XYZ file of C-alpha atoms in Angstrom:
308
model
C 70.624 186.810 169.491
C 70.988 188.989 172.988
C 73.999 188.733 174.301
C 75.203 186.587 177.939
C 77.433 187.780 180.046
C 80.647 186.091 179.763
C 81.361 183.192 181.080
C 77.298 182.474 182.471
C 76.221 179.761 179.787
C 77.265 176.104 178.545
C 78.475 175.911 175.027
C 75.661 173.406 175.140
C 73.199 176.164 175.858
C 74.230 178.679 173.608
C 73.788 176.144 170.835
C 70.710 174.867 171.604
C 69.490 178.233 171.423
C 71.799 179.382 168.628
C 69.484 176.530 166.944
C 66.249 178.146 168.122
C 66.984 181.358 166.763
C 68.361 181.065 163.375
C 67.363 177.524 161.892
C 63.866 176.718 164.220
C 61.677 176.942 161.265
C 64.655 178.409 158.264
C 65.735 174.867 157.569
C 63.934 171.630 156.446
C 62.718 169.423 159.498
C 65.159 166.624 158.156
C 68.249 169.274 158.156
C 67.129 170.223 161.611
C 67.113 166.736 163.413
C 71.090 167.191 161.967
C 71.079 170.147 163.920
C 69.570 168.625 166.560
C 71.531 165.446 166.927
C 74.374 167.342 167.131
C 72.897 169.091 169.749
C 72.646 165.728 171.400
C 76.616 165.204 171.090
C 77.764 168.424 172.773
C 75.479 167.457 175.861
C 77.266 164.115 175.415
C 80.913 165.036 174.956
C 81.365 168.435 176.567
C 78.286 169.356 179.012
C 80.332 171.572 181.423
C 82.276 173.452 178.936
C 81.458 177.061 178.856
C 80.983 179.031 176.021
C 83.879 181.609 176.885
C 86.325 178.696 177.409
C 85.690 177.237 173.421
C 89.522 177.396 172.275
C 91.543 175.699 169.397
C 93.194 173.367 171.489
C 89.319 171.685 173.266
C 87.743 172.083 169.825
C 90.203 170.083 168.308
C 89.777 167.623 171.106
C 85.582 167.794 170.736
C 86.054 166.574 167.659
C 88.873 163.865 168.090
C 86.104 162.814 170.513
C 83.495 162.564 168.103
C 85.682 161.029 165.007
C 86.461 158.271 167.652
C 83.060 156.209 166.932
C 81.900 157.924 163.677
C 83.482 158.143 159.695
C 85.567 161.274 158.721
C 82.620 162.616 156.624
C 80.321 162.675 159.586
C 82.565 164.765 161.642
C 83.204 167.131 158.988
C 79.359 167.385 158.834
C 79.212 167.627 162.216
C 82.579 170.302 162.735
C 79.968 172.253 159.838
C 76.712 172.372 161.956
C 79.327 173.667 164.969
C 80.671 176.403 163.010
C 77.931 178.555 162.116
C 77.124 178.618 166.004
C 80.650 179.550 167.145
C 81.475 182.237 164.420
C 78.173 184.021 165.535
C 79.283 183.434 169.059
C 82.985 185.072 167.771
C 81.175 188.239 166.652
C 78.791 188.581 169.619
C 81.961 189.146 171.963
C 81.880 185.233 173.436
C 84.436 184.011 171.983
C 87.688 185.734 171.696
C 88.812 183.974 168.716
C 87.651 181.664 166.001
C 88.744 178.017 167.842
C 87.568 176.203 164.457
C 90.668 177.849 162.563
C 92.536 175.180 161.035
C 90.555 172.368 162.549
C 91.596 168.833 161.532
C 88.893 166.411 160.122
C 89.475 163.000 161.797
C 86.947 159.762 161.910
C 86.970 156.149 161.422
C 87.849 153.971 158.448
C 84.855 154.553 156.047
C 83.012 151.248 155.612
C 83.161 148.999 153.102
C 81.234 150.714 150.266
C 77.899 148.810 149.045
C 77.165 149.137 145.120
C 75.663 152.542 144.987
C 74.478 151.603 141.064
C 73.674 149.216 138.171
C 75.440 148.964 135.316
C 73.401 149.022 131.920
C 72.834 145.239 131.571
C 72.176 145.271 135.242
C 69.694 147.641 135.021
C 67.815 145.909 131.934
C 67.945 142.372 133.476
C 66.536 143.794 136.946
C 63.475 145.441 135.094
C 62.831 143.182 132.781
C 62.422 140.869 135.162
C 59.662 142.591 137.584
C 56.122 141.728 137.297
C 54.147 145.074 136.574
C 50.353 144.617 136.901
C 47.977 146.585 135.446
C 47.084 148.925 138.768
C 49.758 151.113 140.569
C 52.226 148.956 142.924
C 56.175 149.748 143.899
C 57.365 148.173 140.945
C 55.685 151.043 138.876
C 57.685 153.061 141.362
C 61.122 151.097 140.887
C 60.531 151.691 137.083
C 59.560 154.927 137.052
C 62.493 156.082 140.207
C 65.158 154.368 137.592
C 63.666 156.069 134.077
C 63.812 159.414 136.029
C 66.226 160.121 138.779
C 63.553 161.360 140.635
C 64.240 161.259 144.593
C 62.424 159.428 147.028
C 60.302 161.918 148.465
C 59.531 163.615 144.842
C 58.463 160.539 143.699
C 55.845 159.718 146.568
C 54.454 163.142 145.977
C 53.658 162.721 142.215
C 49.769 162.830 141.336
C 48.139 162.081 138.095
C 48.163 166.183 137.226
C 52.102 166.069 137.197
C 52.045 164.194 133.934
C 52.051 165.498 130.719
C 51.901 163.157 128.634
C 51.144 165.751 125.541
C 54.579 166.390 125.751
C 56.559 163.689 127.301
C 57.301 165.621 130.505
C 56.799 164.775 134.453
C 56.750 168.019 136.567
C 58.966 168.101 139.727
C 57.488 170.803 142.327
C 56.682 169.161 145.318
C 57.664 166.330 147.968
C 56.003 163.975 150.304
C 56.592 164.313 154.379
C 57.286 160.512 154.265
C 58.765 161.023 157.604
C 56.706 162.867 159.080
C 53.170 162.912 159.191
C 52.445 162.690 155.805
C 51.224 165.672 153.296
C 53.341 167.579 150.489
C 56.405 170.008 151.261
C 58.282 171.877 149.108
C 60.825 170.788 147.059
C 64.877 170.466 148.375
C 65.822 173.280 146.827
C 64.629 175.825 143.960
C 66.694 173.834 141.686
C 64.286 171.029 142.329
C 62.075 172.379 140.984
C 61.802 171.033 137.086
C 60.634 169.462 134.044
C 61.903 165.977 133.477
C 61.100 164.706 130.355
C 60.290 160.962 129.639
C 60.168 158.293 127.240
C 57.444 157.350 125.027
C 56.834 153.955 126.634
C 56.861 155.344 129.801
C 54.122 157.738 128.581
C 52.128 155.056 127.246
C 52.104 152.776 130.409
C 51.047 155.764 133.214
C 48.403 157.198 130.537
C 46.592 154.107 131.293
C 47.535 153.031 134.912
C 46.321 156.703 135.632
C 42.861 156.751 134.245
C 40.340 157.784 136.477
C 42.649 158.196 139.532
C 42.117 161.690 141.036
C 44.065 164.942 139.738
C 46.025 165.751 142.415
C 46.078 163.136 145.379
C 49.619 160.990 145.128
C 49.428 157.885 142.914
C 51.781 155.967 145.375
C 50.700 156.836 148.355
C 48.166 154.311 150.821
C 48.874 155.134 154.240
C 52.121 155.780 155.963
C 55.100 155.109 153.488
C 58.404 154.116 154.625
C 61.671 153.792 152.827
C 62.706 150.980 154.162
C 59.538 148.508 152.668
C 60.558 149.607 148.850
C 64.062 149.049 149.692
C 63.040 145.641 150.904
C 60.627 145.316 147.478
C 63.349 146.385 145.662
C 66.255 144.116 147.469
C 64.053 141.071 147.008
C 64.150 142.126 142.778
C 67.848 142.549 143.091
C 68.617 139.178 144.724
C 65.991 137.361 141.690
C 67.278 139.065 139.215
C 71.035 138.585 140.246
C 72.720 141.549 140.038
C 73.830 144.172 143.048
C 71.645 144.807 145.269
C 71.352 148.399 145.856
C 68.563 151.303 147.485
C 65.611 152.947 145.686
C 68.436 155.821 146.173
C 71.165 153.540 144.092
C 68.760 153.915 141.379
C 68.814 157.515 141.100
C 72.731 157.048 140.833
C 72.181 154.513 138.197
C 70.412 157.356 136.275
C 72.406 159.699 136.618
C 75.864 157.384 135.816
C 74.015 155.467 132.578
C 73.588 159.640 131.226
C 76.827 160.001 132.162
C 78.825 157.182 130.583
C 75.936 157.869 127.054
C 77.894 161.123 126.840
C 75.144 163.873 128.087
C 76.795 166.823 129.754
C 77.373 167.499 133.410
C 74.977 170.226 132.909
C 72.012 168.573 131.871
C 72.511 165.699 134.533
C 72.607 168.207 137.203
C 69.117 169.355 135.671
C 67.774 166.577 135.236
C 68.365 165.710 138.875
C 67.291 168.704 140.105
C 70.549 169.857 141.853
C 71.840 173.283 142.893
C 74.537 173.064 141.018
C 76.958 171.312 138.856
C 79.431 171.150 141.147
C 77.088 168.625 143.438
C 76.629 166.702 140.485
C 80.779 166.715 139.833
C 81.013 165.515 143.386
C 78.812 162.908 143.357
C 80.249 161.313 140.404
C 83.744 162.392 140.127
C 84.615 158.793 139.802
C 82.615 158.447 136.619
C 83.663 161.566 135.501
C 87.488 160.583 135.736
C 86.950 156.994 133.734
C 85.095 159.243 131.300
C 88.198 161.311 131.152
C 90.615 158.557 130.746
C 88.086 157.316 127.664
C 88.657 160.827 126.453
C 92.437 160.529 126.506
C 92.333 157.064 124.679
C 90.181 158.768 121.635
C 92.564 161.435 121.479
C 95.097 159.397 121.243
C 94.061 157.250 118.988
C 93.143 159.962 116.573
C 96.275 162.118 117.290
C 98.331 158.390 116.157
C 95.948 158.542 112.757
C 97.603 161.937 111.888
C 100.994 162.033 109.750
């Protein structure tokens, strides 16, 4: 980035320029929207703050003002999106020292969390109550996500060519741009390119469903697709089955949770979900891992008590 004379540029202007130079074309559109929203908040909260005037005190005040109407995790994301630009400004000599050092992250108390996943009995109740017709519909979509743990955009991008029925596998190599104008997009990260093993029942069901369908055309997409539409369908099925109402993404959590409770290793779950690292899996399912660790301790104690 071209160096600017100290004091000549508002921080909101610097940040907008930084996004354009470093982020535009280098990150996925959904991530870019988050940076642009952060820029909107900067313009709202500190419209007249000069870049050279950034200090630990006024940066902390910026975070505090943002935290007044956001939860702590959202404020943490806001901080991370700002920090990259600010550290570059320090490197360029526009700011004397790092104002983000020792920043304290505050935020509103989180809202009461809705259920994120179903247990095995609840999932079985949900799926057994759905009407699976002999043509592709959203009920089949719900079933497939529950059995594979795919992301919403990954499942939308599936074509008949992605199914390898002979080897009971499903190839994930792309996503569907449901938030934009449609069309295929790359996966979230390189680790998301993967093969998922599927059971024989799913193989038989989908081999029948996709007979004579175009091999490279998405099987679930017919015009514009909205996440809310599929979530509403899932919600109605949850209510009818008298199980907790979850989202489509909640089916992904359900899938992972059932695998972990069944004793599948964290490494295998991470690969199946397409996580970039096991750390992501551990953070996301920490509560389940703790519960399993407690079960392991009880098992060890029972085993030791039998020794004499």
